[in-house]
């Protein structure tokens, strides 16, 4: 069995991180607006313009903000897109942490995953089990997003339908993060294949940096995943629910 508070703590930590990411985006919105209206302060406006000059022009079309010059509109979407990369990393860390907790409590979920005698001797039973869990979870990353989601649902003893309902938006977010890191935020065939595999609609744009409305939607999808997975695991596995 698993303590409900342990599962809830993992969720609550990530919800706070989501608030931090959202707060940073809102701060940048106000800061860039102030800088845009203060052309005589080089320490503020000058650095805003200097940053904008180094950012691809595609970013300036993501947000339509009256009062901010077209060129200067590049800055916030660029920073927000970096915050979005951090957001996806937080979700991946949450899933890995929850799955590790579940596997540590129910080792049979990873079947015949093997570790060497040397590993057991060095790490002890719990350490060897954690090693096996991490090895198993790392292998999941090589699955297609749809198969990866189905295997997560199985490890959590969760209905595929319920998990995939919150997983599909995350698949799109992960695919967008990957093209952001590796392809300059430009949509490609890999992105298209990943999101169509989970039944998501293809966007009309080719440049997929994080706009203000997209980022807000991503935060909501992230909170939904955190809450639904945690609530399910508390009901399914926690000591509190079994007493």
Coordinates of N, CA and C in Angstrom, one line a residue:
X1 N 0.8 -1.2 0.0 CA 0.0 0.0 0.0 C 0.9 1.3 0.0
X2 N 0.3 2.4 -0.4 CA 1.0 3.6 -0.5 C 0.3 4.7 0.3
X3 N 1.0 5.5 1.0 CA 0.4 6.6 1.8 C -0.2 7.6 0.8
X4 N -1.4 8.0 1.1 CA -2.1 8.9 0.2 C -1.4 10.3 0.2
X5 N -0.8 10.6 1.3 CA -0.1 11.9 1.4 C 1.1 12.0 0.5
X6 N 1.8 10.8 0.3 CA 2.9 10.7 -0.5 C 2.6 11.0 -2.0
X7 N 1.4 10.5 -2.4 CA 1.0 10.7 -3.8 C 0.5 12.2 -3.9
X8 N -0.2 12.7 -2.9 CA -0.7 14.0 -3.0 C 0.4 15.1 -3.0
X9 N 1.5 14.7 -2.2 CA 2.6 15.6 -2.2 C 3.3 15.8 -3.5
X10 N 3.4 14.7 -4.3 CA 3.9 14.8 -5.6 C 3.1 15.7 -6.5
X11 N 1.8 15.5 -6.4 CA 0.9 16.3 -7.2 C 0.9 17.8 -6.8
X12 N 0.9 18.0 -5.5 CA 0.9 19.4 -5.0 C 2.1 20.2 -5.4
X13 N 3.3 19.5 -5.3 CA 4.5 20.1 -5.7 C 4.5 20.6 -7.1
X14 N 3.9 19.7 -8.0 CA 3.9 20.1 -9.4 C 2.8 21.2 -9.7
X15 N 1.7 21.2 -8.9 CA 0.8 22.3 -9.1 C 1.4 23.6 -8.7
X16 N 2.2 23.6 -7.7 CA 2.9 24.9 -7.3 C 3.9 25.3 -8.5
X17 N 4.5 24.3 -9.1 CA 5.4 24.6 -10.2 C 4.6 25.2 -11.4
X18 N 3.4 24.7 -11.6 CA 2.6 25.3 -12.7 C 2.2 26.7 -12.4
X19 N 1.9 27.0 -11.1 CA 1.6 28.4 -10.7 C 2.8 29.3 -10.9
X20 N 4.0 28.7 -10.6 CA 5.2 29.5 -10.8 C 5.5 29.8 -12.3
X21 N 5.3 28.9 -13.2 CA 5.4 29.1 -14.6 C 4.4 30.1 -15.1
X22 N 3.2 30.0 -14.7 CA 2.1 30.9 -15.1 C 2.5 32.3 -14.5
X23 N 2.9 32.4 -13.3 CA 3.3 33.7 -12.7 C 4.4 34.4 -13.5
X24 N 5.4 33.6 -13.9 CA 6.6 34.1 -14.6 C 6.1 34.7 -16.0
X25 N 5.2 34.0 -16.6 CA 4.7 34.4 -17.9 C 3.9 35.8 -17.7
X26 N 3.1 35.8 -16.7 CA 2.3 37.1 -16.4 C 3.3 38.2 -16.1
X27 N 4.3 37.9 -15.3 CA 5.3 39.0 -15.0 C 6.0 39.5 -16.2
X28 N 6.4 38.6 -17.1 CA 7.0 39.0 -18.4 C 6.1 39.9 -19.2
X29 N 4.8 39.5 -19.2 CA 3.8 40.3 -19.9 C 3.8 41.8 -19.4
X30 N 3.7 42.0 -18.1 CA 3.7 43.3 -17.6 C 5.0 44.0 -17.8
X31 N 6.1 43.3 -17.6 CA 7.4 43.9 -17.8 C 7.7 44.4 -19.2
X32 N 7.3 43.6 -20.2 CA 7.5 44.0 -21.6 C 6.6 45.1 -22.0
X33 N 5.4 45.2 -21.4 CA 4.5 46.3 -21.7 C 5.1 47.6 -21.1
X34 N 5.6 47.5 -19.9 CA 6.2 48.7 -19.2 C 7.4 49.1 -20.1
X35 N 8.2 48.2 -20.5 CA 9.4 48.5 -21.2 C 9.1 49.1 -22.6
X36 N 8.0 48.6 -23.2 CA 7.6 49.2 -24.5 C 7.2 50.6 -24.4
X37 N 6.7 51.0 -23.2 CA 6.2 52.4 -23.0 C 7.2 53.3 -22.4
X38 N 8.5 52.8 -22.2 CA 9.5 53.6 -21.6 C 10.7 53.7 -22.5
X39 N 10.6 54.3 -23.6 CA 11.7 54.3 -24.6 C 12.9 55.1 -24.1
X40 N 12.8 55.9 -23.0 CA 13.9 56.7 -22.6 C 14.8 55.9 -21.5
X41 N 14.3 54.8 -21.1 CA 15.1 54.0 -20.2 C 15.8 52.9 -20.9
X42 N 17.1 53.1 -21.2 CA 17.9 52.1 -21.9 C 18.0 50.8 -21.2
X43 N 18.1 50.9 -19.8 CA 18.2 49.7 -19.0 C 17.0 48.8 -19.2
X44 N 15.9 49.3 -19.6 CA 14.7 48.6 -19.7 C 14.3 48.4 -21.1
X45 N 14.0 49.5 -21.8 CA 13.6 49.4 -23.2 C 14.7 48.9 -24.1
X46 N 15.9 49.4 -23.8 CA 17.1 49.0 -24.6 C 17.3 47.6 -24.6
X47 N 17.3 47.0 -23.4 CA 17.5 45.5 -23.3 C 16.4 44.7 -23.9
X48 N 15.1 45.2 -23.8 CA 14.0 44.6 -24.5 C 14.3 44.5 -26.0
X49 N 14.6 45.7 -26.6 CA 14.9 45.7 -28.0 C 16.1 44.8 -28.4
X50 N 17.1 44.9 -27.6 CA 18.3 44.0 -27.9 C 17.9 42.5 -27.9
X51 N 17.1 42.1 -27.0 CA 16.6 40.7 -27.0 C 15.8 40.5 -28.2
X52 N 14.9 41.4 -28.5 CA 14.0 41.2 -29.7 C 14.7 41.0 -31.0
X53 N 15.8 41.8 -31.1 CA 16.6 41.7 -32.3 C 17.2 40.3 -32.5
X54 N 17.5 39.6 -31.4 CA 18.1 38.3 -31.5 C 17.1 37.1 -31.6
X55 N 15.8 37.4 -31.6 CA 14.7 36.4 -31.6 C 14.1 36.3 -33.0
X56 N 13.9 35.1 -33.5 CA 13.3 35.0 -34.8 C 11.9 35.7 -34.9
X57 N 11.7 36.3 -36.0 CA 10.5 37.1 -36.3 C 9.2 36.4 -36.1
X58 N 9.3 35.0 -36.3 CA 8.0 34.2 -36.2 C 7.3 34.4 -34.9
X59 N 8.1 34.7 -33.8 CA 7.5 34.8 -32.5 C 6.6 36.0 -32.4
X60 N 6.8 37.1 -33.1 CA 6.1 38.3 -33.0 C 4.6 38.1 -33.4
X61 N 4.3 37.1 -34.2 CA 2.9 36.8 -34.6 C 2.1 36.0 -33.6
X62 N 2.7 35.5 -32.6 CA 2.0 34.5 -31.7 C 1.1 35.3 -30.8
X63 N 1.4 36.5 -30.3 CA 0.6 37.2 -29.4 C 0.2 38.5 -30.2
X64 N -1.1 38.9 -30.0 CA -1.5 40.2 -30.6 C -1.8 41.2 -29.4
X65 N -0.7 41.9 -29.1 CA -0.8 42.8 -27.9 C -0.8 44.2 -28.3
X66 N -1.9 44.9 -28.2 CA -1.9 46.4 -28.5 C -1.0 47.1 -27.5
X67 N -0.2 48.1 -28.1 CA 0.6 48.9 -27.2 C 2.1 48.4 -27.2
X68 N 2.3 47.2 -27.8 CA 3.7 46.7 -27.9 C 4.0 46.6 -29.3
X69 N 5.1 47.2 -29.7 CA 5.6 47.3 -31.1 C 5.8 45.8 -31.6
X70 N 5.5 45.7 -32.9 CA 5.6 44.4 -33.5 C 6.9 43.6 -33.2
X71 N 8.0 44.3 -33.3 CA 9.3 43.7 -33.1 C 9.5 43.3 -31.6
X72 N 9.0 44.1 -30.7 CA 9.1 43.8 -29.3 C 8.2 42.7 -28.8
X73 N 7.2 42.4 -29.6 CA 6.2 41.3 -29.3 C 6.9 40.0 -29.3
X74 N 8.1 39.9 -29.9 CA 8.8 38.6 -30.0 C 9.2 38.1 -28.6
X75 N 9.5 39.0 -27.7 CA 10.2 38.6 -26.4 C 9.3 37.7 -25.5
X76 N 8.1 38.1 -25.2 CA 7.3 37.3 -24.3 C 7.0 35.9 -24.9
X77 N 6.6 35.8 -26.1 CA 6.3 34.4 -26.6 C 7.6 33.5 -26.6
X78 N 8.8 34.2 -26.9 CA 10.0 33.4 -26.8 C 10.3 32.9 -25.4
X79 N 10.2 33.8 -24.4 CA 10.4 33.4 -23.0 C 9.3 32.3 -22.6
X80 N 8.1 32.6 -23.0 CA 7.0 31.7 -22.7 C 7.2 30.3 -23.3
X81 N 7.8 30.2 -24.5 CA 8.1 28.9 -25.1 C 9.1 28.2 -24.3
X82 N 10.1 28.9 -23.7 CA 11.1 28.2 -22.8 C 10.4 27.8 -21.6
X83 N 9.4 28.5 -21.0 CA 8.7 28.1 -19.9 C 7.8 26.9 -20.2
X84 N 7.4 26.8 -21.4 CA 6.6 25.6 -21.9 C 7.5 24.4 -21.9
X85 N 8.7 24.5 -22.3 CA 9.6 23.4 -22.3 C 9.8 22.9 -20.8
X86 N 9.9 23.8 -19.9 CA 10.0 23.4 -18.5 C 8.7 22.8 -18.0
X87 N 7.6 23.2 -18.5 CA 6.3 22.6 -18.1 C 6.2 21.2 -18.5
X88 N 6.6 20.8 -19.7 CA 6.6 19.4 -20.1 C 7.5 18.6 -19.3
X89 N 8.7 19.1 -19.0 CA 9.6 18.4 -18.1 C 9.1 18.1 -16.8
X90 N 8.3 19.1 -16.2 CA 7.7 18.9 -14.9 C 6.7 17.7 -15.0
X91 N 5.9 17.6 -16.1 CA 4.9 16.5 -16.2 C 5.6 15.2 -16.3
X92 N 6.7 15.1 -17.1 CA 7.4 13.9 -17.3 C 8.0 13.4 -15.9
X93 N 8.5 14.4 -15.2 CA 9.1 14.0 -13.8 C 8.0 13.5 -12.9
X94 N 6.8 14.2 -13.0 CA 5.7 13.7 -12.1 C 5.3 12.3 -12.5
X95 N 5.1 12.0 -13.7 CA 4.7 10.6 -14.1 C 5.8 9.6 -13.7
X96 N 7.0 9.9 -13.9 CA 8.1 9.0 -13.5 C 8.1 8.8 -12.0
X97 N 7.9 9.9 -11.2 CA 7.9 9.7 -9.8 C 6.7 8.9 -9.3
X98 N 5.5 9.1 -9.8 CA 4.3 8.4 -9.4 C 4.5 6.9 -9.8
X99 N 4.9 6.7 -11.0 CA 5.1 5.3 -11.5 C 6.2 4.6 -10.6
X100 N 7.2 5.2 -10.2 CA 8.2 4.6 -9.4 C 7.6 4.3 -8.0
X101 N 6.9 5.2 -7.4 CA 6.2 4.9 -6.1 C 5.3 3.7 -6.2
X102 N 4.5 3.6 -7.3 CA 3.6 2.5 -7.5 C 4.4 1.2 -7.7
X103 N 5.4 1.2 -8.5 CA 6.2 0.0 -8.7 C 6.9 -0.5 -7.5
X104 N 7.4 0.5 -6.7 CA 8.1 0.1 -5.4 C 7.1 -0.6 -4.5
X105 N 5.9 -0.2 -4.5 CA 4.9 -0.8 -3.7 C 4.3 -2.1 -4.3
X106 N 4.4 -2.2 -5.6 CA 3.8 -3.4 -6.3 C 4.8 -3.9 -7.4
X107 N 5.9 -4.5 -6.9 CA 7.0 -4.9 -7.9 C 6.5 -5.8 -9.0
X108 N 5.5 -6.6 -8.8 CA 5.0 -7.5 -9.8 C 4.5 -6.8 -11.1
X109 N 4.3 -5.5 -11.0 CA 3.8 -4.7 -12.1 C 4.8 -4.7 -13.3
X110 N 6.1 -4.9 -12.9 CA 7.1 -4.9 -14.0 C 7.6 -6.3 -14.4
X111 N 6.8 -7.3 -13.9 CA 7.0 -8.6 -14.3 C 8.4 -9.2 -14.0
X112 N 9.1 -9.6 -15.0 CA 10.4 -10.3 -14.9 C 11.6 -9.4 -15.2
X113 N 11.4 -8.1 -14.9 CA 12.6 -7.2 -15.1 C 13.7 -7.7 -14.2
X114 N 14.9 -7.9 -14.8 CA 16.0 -8.5 -14.1 C 17.1 -7.5 -13.7
X115 N 17.7 -7.8 -12.6 CA 18.9 -7.0 -12.2 C 20.0 -8.0 -11.8
X116 N 21.2 -7.6 -11.9 CA 22.3 -8.5 -11.6 C 22.5 -8.7 -10.1
X117 N 23.2 -9.8 -9.8 CA 23.5 -10.0 -8.4 C 24.4 -8.8 -7.8
X118 N 25.2 -8.3 -8.7 CA 26.1 -7.2 -8.3 C 25.3 -6.0 -7.9
X119 N 24.2 -5.7 -8.7 CA 23.4 -4.6 -8.3 C 22.7 -4.7 -7.0
X120 N 22.2 -6.0 -6.8 CA 21.5 -6.2 -5.5 C 22.5 -6.1 -4.3
X121 N 23.7 -6.6 -4.5 CA 24.7 -6.5 -3.5 C 25.1 -5.1 -3.2
X122 N 25.2 -4.3 -4.2 CA 25.6 -2.9 -4.0 C 24.5 -2.0 -3.5
X123 N 23.2 -2.2 -3.9 CA 22.1 -1.3 -3.6 C 21.2 -1.8 -2.6
X124 N 21.2 -3.1 -2.3 CA 20.2 -3.7 -1.4 C 18.9 -3.9 -2.1
X125 N 17.9 -4.5 -1.4 CA 16.6 -4.9 -2.0 C 15.9 -3.6 -2.6
X126 N 15.7 -2.6 -1.7 CA 15.0 -1.4 -2.2 C 15.7 -0.7 -3.3
X127 N 17.0 -0.6 -3.2 CA 17.8 0.1 -4.2 C 17.8 -0.7 -5.5
X128 N 17.8 -2.0 -5.4 CA 17.8 -2.8 -6.7 C 16.4 -2.7 -7.3
X129 N 15.4 -2.6 -6.5 CA 14.0 -2.5 -7.0 C 13.8 -1.2 -7.7
X130 N 14.4 -0.1 -7.1 CA 14.3 1.2 -7.7 C 15.1 1.2 -9.0
X131 N 16.2 0.6 -9.0 CA 17.0 0.5 -10.2 C 16.2 -0.2 -11.3
X132 N 15.6 -1.3 -11.0 CA 14.8 -2.0 -12.0 C 13.6 -1.2 -12.5
X133 N 13.0 -0.5 -11.5 CA 11.8 0.4 -11.9 C 12.3 1.5 -12.9
X134 N 13.4 2.1 -12.6 CA 13.9 3.2 -13.5 C 14.3 2.6 -14.8
X135 N 14.9 1.4 -14.8 CA 15.2 0.8 -16.1 C 14.0 0.5 -16.9
X136 N 13.0 0.0 -16.3 CA 11.7 -0.3 -17.0 C 11.1 1.0 -17.5
X137 N 11.0 2.0 -16.7 CA 10.4 3.3 -17.2 C 11.2 3.9 -18.3
X138 N 12.5 3.9 -18.2 CA 13.3 4.5 -19.3 C 13.0 3.8 -20.6
X139 N 12.8 2.5 -20.6 CA 12.5 1.7 -21.8 C 11.2 2.2 -22.4
X140 N 10.2 2.6 -21.6 CA 8.9 3.1 -22.1 C 9.1 4.3 -23.0
X141 N 10.1 5.1 -22.8 CA 10.3 6.3 -23.6 C 10.5 6.0 -25.0
X142 N 10.9 4.8 -25.4 CA 11.1 4.4 -26.8 C 9.9 3.9 -27.4
X143 N 8.8 3.8 -26.7 CA 7.5 3.4 -27.3 C 6.9 4.6 -28.0
X144 N 5.9 4.3 -28.9 CA 5.2 5.4 -29.5 C 4.4 6.0 -28.4
X145 N 4.0 7.3 -28.6 CA 3.2 8.0 -27.5 C 2.0 7.3 -27.1
X146 N 1.3 6.7 -28.1 CA 0.0 6.0 -27.8 C 0.3 4.7 -27.0
X147 N 1.3 3.9 -27.4 CA 1.6 2.7 -26.6 C 2.2 3.1 -25.3
X148 N 3.0 4.1 -25.2 CA 3.5 4.6 -23.9 C 2.4 4.9 -23.0
X149 N 1.4 5.6 -23.5 CA 0.2 6.0 -22.6 C -0.5 4.8 -22.2
X150 N -0.7 3.8 -23.0 CA -1.4 2.6 -22.7 C -0.7 1.8 -21.6
X151 N 0.7 1.8 -21.7 CA 1.5 1.1 -20.7 C 1.5 1.8 -19.3
X152 N 1.4 3.1 -19.4 CA 1.3 3.9 -18.1 C 0.0 3.5 -17.5
X153 N -1.1 3.5 -18.3 CA -2.4 3.2 -17.7 C -2.4 1.8 -17.1
X154 N -1.7 0.9 -17.7 CA -1.7 -0.5 -17.2 C -0.9 -0.6 -15.9
X155 N 0.2 0.1 -15.8 CA 1.0 0.2 -14.6 C 0.2 0.8 -13.5
X156 N -0.6 1.8 -13.8 CA -1.4 2.4 -12.7 C -2.7 1.7 -12.5
X157 N -3.0 0.6 -13.2 CA -4.3 -0.1 -13.1 C -5.4 0.9 -13.3
X158 N -5.3 1.6 -14.4 CA -6.2 2.7 -14.7 C -6.8 2.4 -16.1
X159 N -8.1 2.7 -16.3 CA -8.7 2.4 -17.5 C -8.0 3.2 -18.6
X160 N -7.8 2.6 -19.8 CA -7.1 3.3 -20.9 C -7.9 4.5 -21.3
X161 N -9.2 4.3 -21.3 CA -10.1 5.4 -21.8 C -9.9 6.7 -20.9
X162 N -9.9 6.4 -19.6 CA -9.7 7.6 -18.7 C -8.4 8.2 -18.8
X163 N -7.3 7.4 -18.8 CA -6.0 7.9 -18.9 C -5.7 8.6 -20.3
X164 N -6.2 8.0 -21.3 CA -5.9 8.6 -22.7 C -6.7 9.9 -22.8
X165 N -7.8 10.1 -22.1 CA -8.5 11.4 -22.2 C -7.7 12.5 -21.7
X166 N -6.8 12.3 -20.7 CA -5.9 13.4 -20.3 C -4.5 13.3 -20.9
X167 N -4.2 12.1 -21.5 CA -2.9 11.9 -22.1 C -2.8 12.5 -23.5
X168 N -3.9 12.5 -24.2 CA -3.8 13.0 -25.6 C -3.3 14.4 -25.7
X169 N -3.8 15.4 -24.9 CA -3.2 16.7 -24.9 C -1.7 16.8 -24.6
X170 N -1.3 15.9 -23.7 CA 0.1 15.8 -23.2 C 1.0 15.3 -24.4
X171 N 0.4 14.4 -25.2 CA 1.2 13.9 -26.3 C 1.5 15.1 -27.3
X172 N 0.5 15.9 -27.5 CA 0.7 17.1 -28.4 C 1.7 18.0 -27.8
X173 N 1.6 18.2 -26.5 CA 2.6 19.1 -25.8 C 4.0 18.5 -25.9
X174 N 4.2 17.2 -25.7 CA 5.5 16.6 -25.8 C 6.1 16.7 -27.2
X175 N 5.2 16.5 -28.2 CA 5.6 16.6 -29.6 C 6.0 18.1 -29.9
X176 N 5.3 19.0 -29.4 CA 5.6 20.5 -29.6 C 6.9 20.8 -28.9
X177 N 7.1 20.3 -27.7 CA 8.3 20.6 -27.0 C 9.5 20.1 -27.8
X178 N 9.4 18.9 -28.4 CA 10.5 18.3 -29.2 C 10.8 19.1 -30.4
X179 N 9.8 19.6 -31.1 CA 10.1 20.4 -32.3 C 10.7 21.8 -31.9
X180 N 10.3 22.2 -30.7 CA 10.9 23.4 -30.2 C 12.3 23.3 -29.9
X181 N 12.7 22.2 -29.3 CA 14.1 22.0 -28.9 C 14.9 21.6 -30.2
X182 N 14.4 20.8 -31.1 CA 15.2 20.2 -32.1 C 14.9 20.8 -33.5
X183 N 13.8 21.6 -33.7 CA 13.4 22.0 -35.1 C 13.0 23.4 -35.1
X184 N 13.4 24.2 -34.2 CA 13.1 25.7 -34.2 C 11.6 26.0 -34.1
X185 N 10.8 25.1 -33.5 CA 9.4 25.3 -33.3 C 8.6 25.1 -34.6
X186 N 9.2 24.6 -35.6 CA 8.6 24.4 -36.9 C 8.0 23.0 -37.0
X187 N 6.7 22.9 -37.3 CA 6.0 21.7 -37.4 C 6.6 20.8 -38.5
X188 N 6.7 19.5 -38.2 CA 7.2 18.5 -39.2 C 6.4 17.2 -39.2
X189 N 6.9 16.3 -40.0 CA 6.1 15.0 -40.1 C 6.1 14.2 -38.8
X190 N 7.2 14.3 -38.0 CA 7.2 13.5 -36.8 C 6.1 14.1 -35.8
X191 N 6.0 15.4 -35.7 CA 5.0 16.0 -34.9 C 3.6 15.5 -35.4
X192 N 3.4 15.6 -36.7 CA 2.1 15.2 -37.3 C 1.7 13.8 -36.9
X193 N 2.7 12.9 -37.1 CA 2.4 11.5 -36.8 C 2.1 11.2 -35.4
X194 N 2.8 11.9 -34.5 CA 2.6 11.7 -33.1 C 1.2 12.1 -32.6
X195 N 0.7 13.3 -33.1 CA -0.6 13.7 -32.6 C -1.7 13.1 -33.3
X196 N -1.6 12.7 -34.6 CA -2.7 12.0 -35.2 C -2.9 10.6 -34.7
X197 N -1.8 10.1 -34.1 CA -1.9 8.7 -33.5 C -2.8 8.7 -32.3
X198 N -3.0 9.8 -31.7 CA -3.9 9.8 -30.5 C -5.2 10.6 -30.9
X199 N -5.4 10.8 -32.2 CA -6.7 11.3 -32.6 C -6.8 12.8 -32.5
X200 N -5.7 13.5 -32.3 CA -5.7 15.0 -32.1 C -5.7 15.6 -33.5
X201 N -6.3 16.8 -33.6 CA -6.4 17.5 -34.8 C -5.1 18.3 -35.1
X202 N -4.7 18.3 -36.4 CA -3.5 19.0 -36.7 C -3.7 20.5 -36.7
X203 N -2.8 21.3 -36.2 CA -2.9 22.7 -36.2 C -2.8 23.3 -37.7
X204 N -3.3 24.4 -37.9 CA -3.2 25.1 -39.2 C -1.9 25.8 -39.4
X205 N -1.2 26.1 -38.3 CA 0.0 26.8 -38.4 C 1.2 25.9 -38.6
X206 N 2.3 26.4 -39.1 CA 3.5 25.6 -39.2 C 4.5 26.0 -38.1
X207 N 4.4 27.3 -37.6 CA 5.3 27.7 -36.5 C 4.5 27.5 -35.2
X208 N 5.1 26.7 -34.3 CA 4.3 26.3 -33.1 C 4.9 26.7 -31.8
X209 N 5.5 27.9 -31.8 CA 5.9 28.4 -30.4 C 4.6 28.6 -29.6
X210 N 4.8 28.8 -28.3 CA 3.7 28.9 -27.3 C 3.1 30.2 -27.3
X211 N 1.9 30.4 -27.9 CA 1.2 31.6 -27.8 C 0.5 31.7 -26.4
X212 N 0.0 32.9 -26.1 CA -0.6 33.1 -24.7 C -1.8 32.1 -24.5
X213 N -2.7 32.0 -25.5 CA -3.9 31.1 -25.4 C -3.4 29.7 -25.3
X214 N -2.4 29.3 -26.1 CA -2.0 27.9 -26.1 C -1.4 27.6 -24.7
X215 N -0.6 28.5 -24.2 CA 0.1 28.2 -22.9 C -1.0 28.0 -21.8
X216 N -2.0 28.9 -21.8 CA -3.0 28.7 -20.8 C -3.7 27.4 -20.9
X217 N -4.0 26.9 -22.1 CA -4.6 25.6 -22.3 C -3.7 24.5 -21.9
X218 N -2.4 24.6 -22.1 CA -1.4 23.6 -21.7 C -1.4 23.5 -20.2
X219 N -1.4 24.6 -19.5 CA -1.5 24.6 -18.0 C -2.7 23.9 -17.5
X220 N -3.9 24.1 -18.1 CA -5.1 23.4 -17.7 C -5.0 22.0 -18.0
X221 N -4.5 21.6 -19.1 CA -4.3 20.2 -19.5 C -3.3 19.5 -18.5
X222 N -2.3 20.2 -18.1 CA -1.3 19.7 -17.1 C -2.0 19.5 -15.8
X223 N -2.7 20.4 -15.3 CA -3.4 20.3 -14.0 C -4.4 19.1 -14.0
X224 N -5.1 19.0 -15.2 CA -6.0 17.8 -15.3 C -5.3 16.5 -15.1
X225 N -4.2 16.4 -15.8 CA -3.4 15.1 -15.7 C -2.9 14.9 -14.2
X226 N -2.4 15.9 -13.6 CA -1.9 15.8 -12.2 C -3.0 15.3 -11.3
X227 N -4.2 16.0 -11.4 CA -5.3 15.7 -10.5 C -5.9 14.3 -10.8
X228 N -6.2 14.0 -12.0 CA -6.8 12.7 -12.3 C -5.9 11.5 -12.0
X229 N -4.6 11.6 -12.3 CA -3.7 10.5 -12.0 C -3.6 10.4 -10.5
X230 N -3.5 11.5 -9.8 CA -3.3 11.4 -8.3 C -4.6 10.9 -7.7
X231 N -5.7 11.4 -8.0 CA -7.0 10.9 -7.4 C -7.2 9.4 -7.7
X232 N -6.9 9.0 -8.9 CA -7.0 7.5 -9.2 C -6.1 6.7 -8.3
X233 N -4.8 7.1 -8.2 CA -3.8 6.4 -7.4 C -4.2 6.3 -6.0
X234 N -4.7 7.4 -5.4 CA -5.1 7.5 -4.0 C -6.2 6.5 -3.8
X235 N -7.2 6.5 -4.7 CA -8.3 5.6 -4.5 C -7.9 4.1 -4.7
X236 N -7.0 3.9 -5.6 CA -6.6 2.5 -6.0 C -5.6 1.9 -5.1
X237 N -4.6 2.7 -4.6 CA -3.4 2.1 -4.0 C -3.2 2.6 -2.5
X238 N -3.9 3.6 -2.1 CA -3.4 4.2 -0.8 C -3.9 3.4 0.4
X239 N -3.1 3.5 1.5 CA -3.4 2.9 2.8 C -4.7 3.4 3.3
X240 N -4.9 4.8 3.2 CA -6.1 5.4 3.7 C -7.4 4.9 3.2
X241 N -7.4 4.6 1.9 CA -8.6 4.1 1.2 C -8.8 2.6 1.6
X242 N -7.8 1.9 2.0 CA -8.0 0.5 2.3 C -8.4 0.2 3.7
X243 N -8.3 1.2 4.6 CA -8.7 1.0 6.0 C -10.1 1.3 6.2

